[in-house]
């Protein structure tokens, strides 16, 4: 079966499921719900429920099968298993009866969607030609994932998958995935990393006030100076060249009006100190302070006004030069 046909069939099946589910209100409109999880035990082991943060769970076993009954306040993602047995690596707790067989869960919207996606990716893998497997599979997976996210925008699987896919995407694409989710899904714990990434980008736009600043930067702003916060890392191969360009650029401006704070994103304190020990400037040098700003790639600079508002964000020295020349 071709990759195009796999994706088309997925759209048809999941569109029906999603429409019915959304008309019913979706899991995120409920205030608490009952659920059951059923499956066959392996080696007589019952799934470990510690860490689920769900009260009043009841676990029954009979004839080699387990049955977990509980009430949750909101849909959540769990791993179902024990230290020895992986029953289901990713399971979505939602209202209804969830059945786990051979590592895959069915019975609710999110679990059905994940199982369908797993089957679709299995078929995709088999359809990839030899010698082109990696490239074809990656393109096909990306297309499938976007379809499943769109169709499942109102249930937890859509949010969970959007968060995972967004990790390798630029912020504009990640934001598009996030904004395409239903409002309740955006608030889900499983979507938190994506939600926080979008929020950081919102706080990092020109005109926004930066409220979380190191004392050293705050003091410069209070002295009525503009401040360039330059995020960098010693492992960047062009760092020394860039630092020299920044030094020459800022030398053109009055120190009473403009100050520089360089913040290294190095994990190692020793590498950071080694990189700055011969720096002839009197720049403020800090490490590991994000200031709540979006740092999607390194290097990146933010120009702040004396009132702490973002005047410009620049990924290159040329962009920073243009912003400074327009200002002074």
Coordinates of C-alpha atoms in Angstrom, one line a residue:
X1 CA 0.0 0.0 0.0
X2 CA 1.4 3.4 -1.0
X3 CA 2.2 6.1 1.6
X4 CA -0.4 8.4 0.0
X5 CA -3.1 5.7 0.3
X6 CA -2.2 5.0 4.0
X7 CA -2.5 8.7 4.9
X8 CA -5.8 9.1 2.9
X9 CA -7.4 6.1 4.7
X10 CA -6.2 7.5 8.1
X11 CA -7.9 10.8 7.3
X12 CA -11.2 9.2 6.5
X13 CA -11.3 6.9 9.5
X14 CA -10.1 9.4 12.1
X15 CA -12.2 12.3 10.8
X16 CA -15.4 10.3 11.6
X17 CA -14.1 9.5 15.1
X18 CA -13.0 13.0 15.8
X19 CA -16.3 14.6 14.6
X20 CA -18.4 12.3 16.7
X21 CA -16.1 12.9 19.7
X22 CA -16.1 16.6 19.4
X23 CA -19.8 16.8 19.1
X24 CA -20.1 14.9 22.3
X25 CA -18.0 17.6 24.1
X26 CA -14.7 15.8 24.4
X27 CA -13.0 14.6 27.5
X28 CA -11.7 18.1 28.5
X29 CA -15.2 19.4 29.2
X30 CA -15.8 16.9 32.0
X31 CA -15.1 17.4 35.7
X32 CA -14.0 14.0 36.6
X33 CA -14.8 10.7 34.9
X34 CA -14.8 6.9 35.5
X35 CA -12.5 4.6 33.6
X36 CA -11.5 0.9 33.5
X37 CA -8.3 -0.6 32.1
X38 CA -8.3 -4.3 31.3
X39 CA -5.7 -6.7 29.9
X40 CA -3.9 -10.0 30.2
X41 CA -1.2 -10.4 32.9
X42 CA 2.3 -11.4 32.0
X43 CA 4.1 -13.7 34.4
X44 CA 1.3 -13.1 36.9
X45 CA 2.2 -9.4 37.3
X46 CA -0.4 -6.7 37.9
X47 CA 0.5 -3.2 36.5
X48 CA 2.0 -0.9 39.0
X49 CA -0.3 2.1 39.6
X50 CA 2.0 4.1 42.0
X51 CA 2.7 7.5 40.6
X52 CA -0.6 7.8 38.8
X53 CA -1.8 10.4 41.3
X54 CA -5.3 8.9 41.0
X55 CA -7.2 8.1 44.3
X56 CA -9.5 5.2 44.9
X57 CA -8.2 2.8 42.4
X58 CA -9.5 -0.8 42.5
X59 CA -7.5 -3.7 41.0
X60 CA -9.0 -7.1 40.4
X61 CA -7.5 -10.2 38.9
X62 CA -9.1 -13.3 37.5
X63 CA -8.1 -16.1 35.1
X64 CA -4.8 -14.4 34.2
X65 CA -6.3 -11.0 33.5
X66 CA -6.3 -7.7 35.4
X67 CA -9.0 -5.0 35.7
X68 CA -8.3 -1.5 37.1
X69 CA -11.2 0.7 38.0
X70 CA -10.8 4.4 39.0
X71 CA -11.9 7.9 38.7
X72 CA -9.7 10.7 37.3
X73 CA -10.2 14.4 37.3
X74 CA -8.7 15.0 33.9
X75 CA -7.2 13.0 31.0
X76 CA -3.6 12.0 31.6
X77 CA -0.8 10.1 29.9
X78 CA 0.7 7.1 31.8
X79 CA 3.0 4.2 31.2
X80 CA 1.3 0.9 32.0
X81 CA 3.5 -1.8 33.4
X82 CA 5.8 -3.0 36.1
X83 CA 9.6 -3.1 36.6
X84 CA 9.7 -6.3 34.6
X85 CA 6.8 -6.0 32.2
X86 CA 5.9 -3.3 29.7
X87 CA 2.2 -3.6 29.1
X88 CA 1.7 -0.4 27.2
X89 CA 4.5 2.3 26.9
X90 CA 2.0 5.1 26.4
X91 CA -1.7 4.9 27.5
X92 CA -4.2 7.7 27.8
X93 CA -6.6 7.6 30.7
X94 CA -9.9 8.8 29.5
X95 CA -13.5 8.1 30.3
X96 CA -14.6 4.6 29.3
X97 CA -13.3 1.0 29.0
X98 CA -9.7 0.7 27.9
X99 CA -8.5 -2.7 26.7
X100 CA -4.8 -3.4 26.4
X101 CA -3.6 -6.2 24.2
X102 CA 0.0 -6.8 22.9
X103 CA 1.2 -3.4 23.9
X104 CA -1.6 -1.4 22.3
X105 CA -4.7 0.2 23.9
X106 CA -8.2 0.7 22.4
X107 CA -11.6 1.8 23.6
X108 CA -11.3 5.6 23.9
X109 CA -10.7 8.3 21.4
X110 CA -7.0 9.0 22.2
X111 CA -6.1 5.3 22.6
X112 CA -7.8 4.3 19.4
X113 CA -6.0 7.1 17.6
X114 CA -2.6 6.1 18.9
X115 CA -3.2 2.5 18.0
X116 CA -4.3 3.5 14.5
X117 CA -1.2 5.7 14.1
X118 CA 1.1 2.8 15.2
X119 CA -0.6 0.5 12.6
X120 CA -0.2 3.2 9.9
X121 CA 3.5 3.7 10.7
X122 CA 4.0 -0.1 10.6
X123 CA 2.5 -0.1 7.1
X124 CA 4.6 2.9 6.1
X125 CA 7.8 1.1 7.3
X126 CA 6.9 -1.9 5.1
X127 CA 6.2 0.3 2.1
X128 CA 9.6 2.2 2.1
X129 CA 11.9 1.1 -0.7
X130 CA 15.3 -0.3 0.2
X131 CA 18.1 2.3 0.1
X132 CA 15.7 5.2 0.7
X133 CA 14.2 3.9 4.0
X134 CA 15.2 6.7 6.3
X135 CA 14.4 9.6 4.1
X136 CA 11.0 8.2 2.9
X137 CA 10.0 7.1 6.4
X138 CA 10.8 10.4 7.9
X139 CA 8.7 12.3 5.3
X140 CA 5.9 9.8 5.6
X141 CA 5.9 9.9 9.4
X142 CA 5.8 13.7 9.4
X143 CA 2.8 13.7 7.0
X144 CA 1.0 11.1 9.1
X145 CA 1.7 12.8 12.3
X146 CA 0.3 16.1 11.1
X147 CA -2.9 14.4 9.9
X148 CA -3.4 12.6 13.2
X149 CA -2.8 15.9 15.1
X150 CA -5.4 17.7 13.1
X151 CA -8.0 15.0 13.3
X152 CA -7.4 14.5 17.0
X153 CA -7.2 18.2 17.9
X154 CA -9.9 17.7 20.6
X155 CA -8.4 14.8 22.4
X156 CA -5.2 14.1 24.4
X157 CA -3.5 12.1 21.7
X158 CA -3.5 15.1 19.3
X159 CA -1.9 17.2 22.0
X160 CA 0.6 14.6 23.0
X161 CA 1.7 14.0 19.4
X162 CA 1.8 17.7 18.7
X163 CA 4.2 18.2 21.6
X164 CA 6.5 15.4 20.5
X165 CA 6.5 16.5 16.8
X166 CA 7.1 20.1 17.7
X167 CA 10.4 19.3 19.5
X168 CA 12.3 19.3 16.2
X169 CA 10.4 22.1 14.5
X170 CA 11.1 25.9 14.4
X171 CA 8.9 28.0 16.7
X172 CA 6.6 29.2 13.9
X173 CA 5.6 25.6 13.0
X174 CA 5.4 24.6 16.6
X175 CA 3.1 27.5 17.3
X176 CA 0.9 26.4 14.4
X177 CA 0.5 22.9 15.9
X178 CA -0.3 24.4 19.3
X179 CA -2.8 26.9 18.1
X180 CA -4.5 24.2 16.0
X181 CA -5.4 22.2 19.2
X182 CA -8.7 22.6 21.0
X183 CA -8.4 25.0 24.0
X184 CA -8.9 22.3 26.6
X185 CA -6.2 20.2 25.0
X186 CA -3.7 23.1 25.1
X187 CA -4.1 23.2 28.9
X188 CA -3.2 19.5 29.3
X189 CA -0.1 18.5 31.3
X190 CA 1.2 16.5 28.3
X191 CA 1.2 19.7 26.2
X192 CA 3.0 21.8 28.9
X193 CA 6.5 21.9 27.2
X194 CA 4.9 23.1 23.9
X195 CA 2.6 25.5 25.7
X196 CA 5.5 27.0 27.7
X197 CA 7.7 27.3 24.6
X198 CA 5.0 29.3 22.8
X199 CA 4.5 31.5 25.9
X200 CA 8.3 32.2 26.0
X201 CA 8.1 33.2 22.4
X202 CA 5.2 35.5 23.1
X203 CA 7.2 37.2 25.9
X204 CA 10.1 37.6 23.6
X205 CA 8.5 39.8 21.0
X206 CA 9.5 43.4 20.3
X207 CA 7.6 45.7 22.7
X208 CA 7.3 43.2 25.5
X209 CA 8.6 44.0 28.9
X210 CA 11.2 41.6 30.4
X211 CA 10.4 41.1 34.1
X212 CA 12.9 38.4 35.0
X213 CA 16.3 40.0 34.8
X214 CA 19.6 39.5 36.7
X215 CA 20.4 42.2 39.2
X216 CA 23.4 43.3 37.1
X217 CA 21.2 44.0 34.1
X218 CA 18.5 45.6 36.3
X219 CA 21.1 48.0 37.6
X220 CA 22.1 49.1 34.1
X221 CA 18.5 49.8 33.2
X222 CA 18.0 51.9 36.3
X223 CA 21.0 53.9 35.2
X224 CA 18.9 54.8 32.1
X225 CA 21.0 52.7 29.7
X226 CA 20.0 50.5 26.8
X227 CA 21.3 46.9 27.3
X228 CA 22.2 44.2 24.8
X229 CA 21.7 40.8 26.3
X230 CA 23.7 38.5 24.1
X231 CA 23.2 34.7 24.5
X232 CA 26.0 32.6 23.4
X233 CA 28.0 29.3 24.0
X234 CA 31.7 28.5 23.9
X235 CA 31.1 25.4 21.7
X236 CA 29.9 27.5 18.8
X237 CA 32.6 27.3 16.2
X238 CA 32.2 31.0 15.2
X239 CA 32.0 32.3 18.7
X240 CA 35.4 34.1 18.7
X241 CA 34.8 35.8 15.4
X242 CA 31.3 36.9 16.5
X243 CA 32.7 38.2 19.9
X244 CA 35.2 40.3 18.0
X245 CA 32.5 41.7 15.7
X246 CA 30.3 42.5 18.7
X247 CA 33.3 44.3 20.4
X248 CA 33.9 46.4 17.4
X249 CA 30.3 47.3 17.0
X250 CA 29.6 48.4 20.5
X251 CA 32.8 50.4 20.6
X252 CA 31.0 52.8 18.2
X253 CA 28.5 53.8 20.9
X254 CA 28.7 55.8 24.1
X255 CA 29.1 53.6 27.2
X256 CA 26.9 56.0 29.1
X257 CA 24.0 55.0 26.8
X258 CA 24.7 51.3 25.9
X259 CA 25.9 48.4 27.9
X260 CA 26.5 44.7 27.1
X261 CA 25.6 41.6 29.1
X262 CA 26.7 38.3 27.7
X263 CA 25.0 35.2 29.0
X264 CA 26.6 31.9 28.3
X265 CA 24.4 28.8 27.8
X266 CA 27.4 26.5 28.5
X267 CA 26.6 23.6 30.9
X268 CA 30.1 23.6 32.1
X269 CA 31.3 26.4 34.4
X270 CA 34.9 25.5 33.6
X271 CA 34.4 25.8 29.8
X272 CA 32.6 29.2 30.3
X273 CA 35.4 30.6 32.5
X274 CA 38.0 29.4 30.1
X275 CA 36.2 31.2 27.2
X276 CA 36.0 34.5 29.0
X277 CA 39.3 34.7 30.9
X278 CA 41.1 36.6 28.2
X279 CA 38.2 38.9 27.4
X280 CA 39.5 42.5 27.4
X281 CA 36.1 44.1 27.8
X282 CA 34.2 45.1 30.9
X283 CA 31.1 43.4 29.8
X284 CA 28.9 41.7 32.3
X285 CA 29.5 38.0 31.9
X286 CA 26.9 35.6 33.3
X287 CA 26.0 31.9 32.7
X288 CA 22.7 30.0 32.5
X289 CA 20.3 32.9 32.9
X290 CA 17.5 32.7 30.3
X291 CA 15.6 35.8 31.6
X292 CA 12.5 34.0 30.6
X293 CA 13.3 34.7 26.9
X294 CA 13.0 32.4 23.9
X295 CA 16.4 31.0 23.0
X296 CA 15.5 28.9 20.0
X297 CA 19.1 28.9 18.7
X298 CA 22.5 30.3 19.6
X299 CA 23.7 32.9 19.3
X300 CA 20.8 35.4 19.7
X301 CA 20.7 39.0 21.1
X302 CA 18.0 41.1 22.7
X303 CA 18.2 44.8 22.9
X304 CA 16.3 46.3 25.9
X305 CA 15.2 49.9 26.5
X306 CA 15.9 51.5 29.9
X307 CA 12.3 50.6 30.7
X308 CA 13.1 46.9 30.2
X309 CA 11.1 46.5 27.0
X310 CA 12.4 44.6 24.0
X311 CA 13.5 47.0 21.2
X312 CA 14.9 44.3 18.9
X313 CA 15.9 40.7 18.7
X314 CA 18.8 39.7 16.5
X315 CA 20.4 36.4 15.4
X316 CA 23.4 38.1 13.8
X317 CA 25.7 41.0 14.4
X318 CA 24.4 42.7 11.3
X319 CA 20.8 42.6 12.5
X320 CA 22.0 44.0 15.8
X321 CA 24.0 46.8 14.1
X322 CA 20.9 47.8 12.1
X323 CA 18.8 48.0 15.3
X324 CA 21.4 50.1 17.1
X325 CA 21.9 52.5 14.2
X326 CA 18.2 53.1 14.0
X327 CA 18.1 53.8 17.7
X328 CA 21.2 56.0 18.2

